Coordinates of C-alpha atoms and ligand atoms in Angstrom, one line a residue:
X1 CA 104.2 84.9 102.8
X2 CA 103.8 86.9 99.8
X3 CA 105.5 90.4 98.8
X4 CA 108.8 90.3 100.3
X5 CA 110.5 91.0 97.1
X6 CA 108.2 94.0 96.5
X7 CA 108.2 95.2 100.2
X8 CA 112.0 95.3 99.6
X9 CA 112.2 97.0 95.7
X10 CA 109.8 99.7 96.6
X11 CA 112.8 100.7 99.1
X12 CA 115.5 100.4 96.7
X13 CA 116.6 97.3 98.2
X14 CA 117.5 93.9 97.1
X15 CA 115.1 91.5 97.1
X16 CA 116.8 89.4 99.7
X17 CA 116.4 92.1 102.2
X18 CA 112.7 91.4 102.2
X19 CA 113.2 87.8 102.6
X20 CA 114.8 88.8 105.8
X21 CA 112.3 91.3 107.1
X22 CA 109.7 88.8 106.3
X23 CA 111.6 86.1 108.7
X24 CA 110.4 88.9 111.5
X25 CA 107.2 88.3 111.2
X26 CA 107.3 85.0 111.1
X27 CA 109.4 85.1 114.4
X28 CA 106.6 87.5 115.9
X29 CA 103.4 85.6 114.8
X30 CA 104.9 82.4 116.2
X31 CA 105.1 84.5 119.5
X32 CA 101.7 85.6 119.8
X33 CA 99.2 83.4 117.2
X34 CA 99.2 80.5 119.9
X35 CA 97.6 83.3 122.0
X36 CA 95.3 84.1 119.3
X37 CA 93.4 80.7 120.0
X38 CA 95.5 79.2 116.7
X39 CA 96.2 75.5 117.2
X40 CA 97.8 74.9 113.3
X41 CA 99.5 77.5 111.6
X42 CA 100.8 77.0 108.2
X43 CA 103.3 79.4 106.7
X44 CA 104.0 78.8 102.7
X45 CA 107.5 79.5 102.0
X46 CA 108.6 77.6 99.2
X47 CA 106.7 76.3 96.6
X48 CA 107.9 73.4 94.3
X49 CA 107.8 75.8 91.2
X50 CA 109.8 78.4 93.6
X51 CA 113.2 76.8 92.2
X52 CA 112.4 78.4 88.8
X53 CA 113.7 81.9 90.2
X54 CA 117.2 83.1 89.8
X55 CA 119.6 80.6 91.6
X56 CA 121.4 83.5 93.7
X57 CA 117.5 84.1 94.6
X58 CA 116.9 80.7 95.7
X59 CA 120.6 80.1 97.3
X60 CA 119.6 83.1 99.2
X61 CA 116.6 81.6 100.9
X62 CA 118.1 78.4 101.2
X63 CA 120.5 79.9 103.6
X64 CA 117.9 81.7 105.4
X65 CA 115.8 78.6 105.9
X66 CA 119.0 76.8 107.1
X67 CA 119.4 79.7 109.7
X68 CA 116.1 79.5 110.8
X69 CA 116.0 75.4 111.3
X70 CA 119.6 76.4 113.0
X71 CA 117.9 79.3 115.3
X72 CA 114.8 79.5 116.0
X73 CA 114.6 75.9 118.8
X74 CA 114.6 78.2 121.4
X75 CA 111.4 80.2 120.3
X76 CA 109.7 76.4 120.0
X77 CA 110.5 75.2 123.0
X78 CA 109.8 78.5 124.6
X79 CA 106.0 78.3 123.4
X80 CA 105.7 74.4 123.1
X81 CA 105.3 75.0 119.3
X82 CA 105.7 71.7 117.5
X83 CA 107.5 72.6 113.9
X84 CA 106.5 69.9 111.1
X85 CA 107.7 70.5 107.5
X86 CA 104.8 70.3 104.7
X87 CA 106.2 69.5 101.4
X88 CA 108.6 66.9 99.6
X89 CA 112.2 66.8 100.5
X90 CA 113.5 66.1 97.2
X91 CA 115.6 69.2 95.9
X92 CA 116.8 70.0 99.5
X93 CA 120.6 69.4 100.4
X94 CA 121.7 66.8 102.5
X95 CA 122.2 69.7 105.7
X96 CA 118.8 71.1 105.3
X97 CA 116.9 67.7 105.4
X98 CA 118.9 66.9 108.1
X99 CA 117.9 70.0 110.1
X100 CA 114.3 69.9 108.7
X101 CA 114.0 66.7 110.8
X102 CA 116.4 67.6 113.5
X103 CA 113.9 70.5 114.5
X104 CA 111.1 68.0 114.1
X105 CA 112.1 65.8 116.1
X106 CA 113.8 68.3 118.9
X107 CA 110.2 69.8 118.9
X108 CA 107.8 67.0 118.3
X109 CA 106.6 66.5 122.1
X110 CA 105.5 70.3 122.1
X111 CA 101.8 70.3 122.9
X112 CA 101.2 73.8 121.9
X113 CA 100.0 74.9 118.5
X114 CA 101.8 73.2 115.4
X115 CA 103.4 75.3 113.1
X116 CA 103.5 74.5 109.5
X117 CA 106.4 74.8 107.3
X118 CA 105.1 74.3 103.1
X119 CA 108.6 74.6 101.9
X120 CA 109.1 72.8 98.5
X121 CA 105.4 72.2 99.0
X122 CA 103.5 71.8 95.6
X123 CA 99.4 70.7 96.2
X124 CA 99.4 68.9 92.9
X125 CA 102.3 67.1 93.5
X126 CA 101.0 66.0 96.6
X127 CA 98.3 64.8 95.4
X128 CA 99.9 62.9 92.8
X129 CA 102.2 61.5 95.4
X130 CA 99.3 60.4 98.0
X131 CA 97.0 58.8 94.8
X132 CA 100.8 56.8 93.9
X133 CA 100.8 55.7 97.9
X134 CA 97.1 54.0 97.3
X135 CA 97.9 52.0 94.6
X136 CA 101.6 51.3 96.4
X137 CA 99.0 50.0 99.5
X138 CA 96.9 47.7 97.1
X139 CA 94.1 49.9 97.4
X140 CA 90.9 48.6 95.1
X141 CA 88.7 50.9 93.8
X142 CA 85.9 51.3 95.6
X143 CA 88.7 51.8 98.9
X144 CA 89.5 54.9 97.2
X145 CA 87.7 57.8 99.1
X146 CA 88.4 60.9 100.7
X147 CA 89.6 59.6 104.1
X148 CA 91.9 57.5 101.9
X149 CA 93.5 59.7 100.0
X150 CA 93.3 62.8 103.0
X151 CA 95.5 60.4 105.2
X152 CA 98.3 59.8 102.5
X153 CA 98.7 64.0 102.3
X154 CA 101.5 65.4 104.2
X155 CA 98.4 67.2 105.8
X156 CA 97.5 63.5 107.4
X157 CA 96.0 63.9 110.8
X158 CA 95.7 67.7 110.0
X159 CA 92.5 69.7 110.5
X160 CA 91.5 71.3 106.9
X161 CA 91.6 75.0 106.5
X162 CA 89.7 77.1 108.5
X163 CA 91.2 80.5 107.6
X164 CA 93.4 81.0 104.4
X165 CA 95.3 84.7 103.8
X166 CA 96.8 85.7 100.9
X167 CA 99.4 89.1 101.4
X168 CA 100.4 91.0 98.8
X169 CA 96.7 91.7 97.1
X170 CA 97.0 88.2 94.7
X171 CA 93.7 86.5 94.2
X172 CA 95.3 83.0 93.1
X173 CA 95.8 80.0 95.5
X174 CA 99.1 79.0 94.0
X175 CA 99.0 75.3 94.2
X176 CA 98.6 75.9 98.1
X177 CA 96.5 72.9 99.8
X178 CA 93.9 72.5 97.0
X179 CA 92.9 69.8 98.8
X180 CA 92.4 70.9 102.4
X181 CA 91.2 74.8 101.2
X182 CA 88.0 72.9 100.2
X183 CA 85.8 74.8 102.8
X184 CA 88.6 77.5 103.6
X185 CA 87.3 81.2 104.1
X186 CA 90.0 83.5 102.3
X187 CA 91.0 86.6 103.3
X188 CA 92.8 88.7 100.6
X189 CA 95.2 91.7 101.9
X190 CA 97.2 93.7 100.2
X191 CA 99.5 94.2 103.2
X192 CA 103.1 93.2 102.3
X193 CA 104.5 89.9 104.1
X194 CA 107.2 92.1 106.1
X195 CA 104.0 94.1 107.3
X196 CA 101.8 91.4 108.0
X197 CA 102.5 91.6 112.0
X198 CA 100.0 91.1 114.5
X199 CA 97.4 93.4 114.6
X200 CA 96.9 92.4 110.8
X201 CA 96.8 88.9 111.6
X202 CA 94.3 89.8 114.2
X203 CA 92.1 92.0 111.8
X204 CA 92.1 88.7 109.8
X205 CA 90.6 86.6 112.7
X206 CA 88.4 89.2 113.3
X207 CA 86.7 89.3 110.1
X208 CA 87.0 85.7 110.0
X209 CA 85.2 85.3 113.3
X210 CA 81.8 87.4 111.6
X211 CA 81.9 84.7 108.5
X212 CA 78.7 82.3 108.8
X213 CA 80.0 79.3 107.2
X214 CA 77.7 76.3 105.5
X215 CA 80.3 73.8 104.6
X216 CA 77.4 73.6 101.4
X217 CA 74.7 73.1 103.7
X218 CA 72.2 76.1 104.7
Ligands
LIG301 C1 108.1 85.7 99.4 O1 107.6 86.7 98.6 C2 107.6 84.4 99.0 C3 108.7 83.4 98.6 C4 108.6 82.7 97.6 C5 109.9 83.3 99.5 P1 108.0 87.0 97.0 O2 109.5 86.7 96.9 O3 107.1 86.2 96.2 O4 107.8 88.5 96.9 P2 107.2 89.3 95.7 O5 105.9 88.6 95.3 O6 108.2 89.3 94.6 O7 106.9 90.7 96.2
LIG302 MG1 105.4 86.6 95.1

């Protein structure tokens, strides 16, 4: 969900103003990507090094994320979306891990597409995390493999990344699901988050749908 800031600057705007705009298409593309054919869609809000920005920056999107955990159950249950949160809930406030699991747990009998939430979501720090959980679970040595370390990622029982887009014209992945990008196809735009909408996101499938991928094969 990059660009929100710039979308917003190039208008004169504070930056905040883009954060809202961008919350729009997040509300549309939950509307219509479960028509797309899209069974897991992950939206990367937050990251773990996000809480380096100004703090009237970050208060500012804490209070959006609380409004949409507060909101947006009606869109979920009127789609059978099933919200899960992808990150660590350290750093959070009391309230918003108590609505992060609130929605979860309103939603989590939705068998529509699952939408992914990577707020406070760091990949490194995930992967730390999941390699700490196999020596917590007495793992020896040669147990260590990729099915054990895959199902000790908040990503556990999660298909890997088909489709990755970047908005906003960056070619970095940001510490964004190293792990389950391995075989991703990316698809760089430099649309603007606020813009992305659905006829972008359907350009991106598109273009995604005339990819021949190997998965390192032939
Ligand atoms: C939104 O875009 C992503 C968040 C971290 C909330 P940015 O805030 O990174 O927007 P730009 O990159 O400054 O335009
Ligand atoms: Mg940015």
């Amino acid at each position: 969900m990059d660009g929100n800031g710039r979308w917003a600057t190039q208008r004169g705007w504070p930056r905040v103003r883009g954060h809202k705009e961008g919350l729009k298409s997040v509300e549309e593309l939950l509307e219509t990507a479960p028509d797309l054919g899209i069974k897991h869609f992950t939206l990367f809000a937050f990251s773990t090094e996000n809480w380096k920005r100004p703090k009237a920056e970050v208060s500012a999107l804490m209070t959006l994320f609380r409004f949409y955990l507060r909101n947006f159950l009606s869109q979920l249950k009127a789609k059978r979306v099933r919200f899960h949160h992808l990150g660590s809930l350290d750093g959070f406030s009391a309230s918003i891990r108590k609505d992060i699991k609130a929605l979860e747990a309103a939603t989590a009998d939705h068998e529509g597409m699952v939408f992914h939430l990577a707020a406070n979501y760091g990949s490194r720090l995930e992967l730390v995390q999941a390699t700490r959980r196999c020596l917590a679970d007495g793992l020896k040595m040669d147990e260590i493999n990729e099915e054990a370390i895959s199902t000790r990622l908040w990503t556990a029982g999660v298909p890997d990344v088909d489709l990755l887009i970047r908005t906003s014209g960056e070619m970095r992945i940001s510490n964004f699901l190293l792990w389950q990008s391995a075989y991703a196809e990316f698809y760089i735009t430099d649309c603007l988050w606020p813009d992305f909408r659905t006829p972008q996101l359907k350009q991106a499938l598109d273009e995604y749908s005339r990819r021949e991928r190997r998965f390192g094969g032939l």
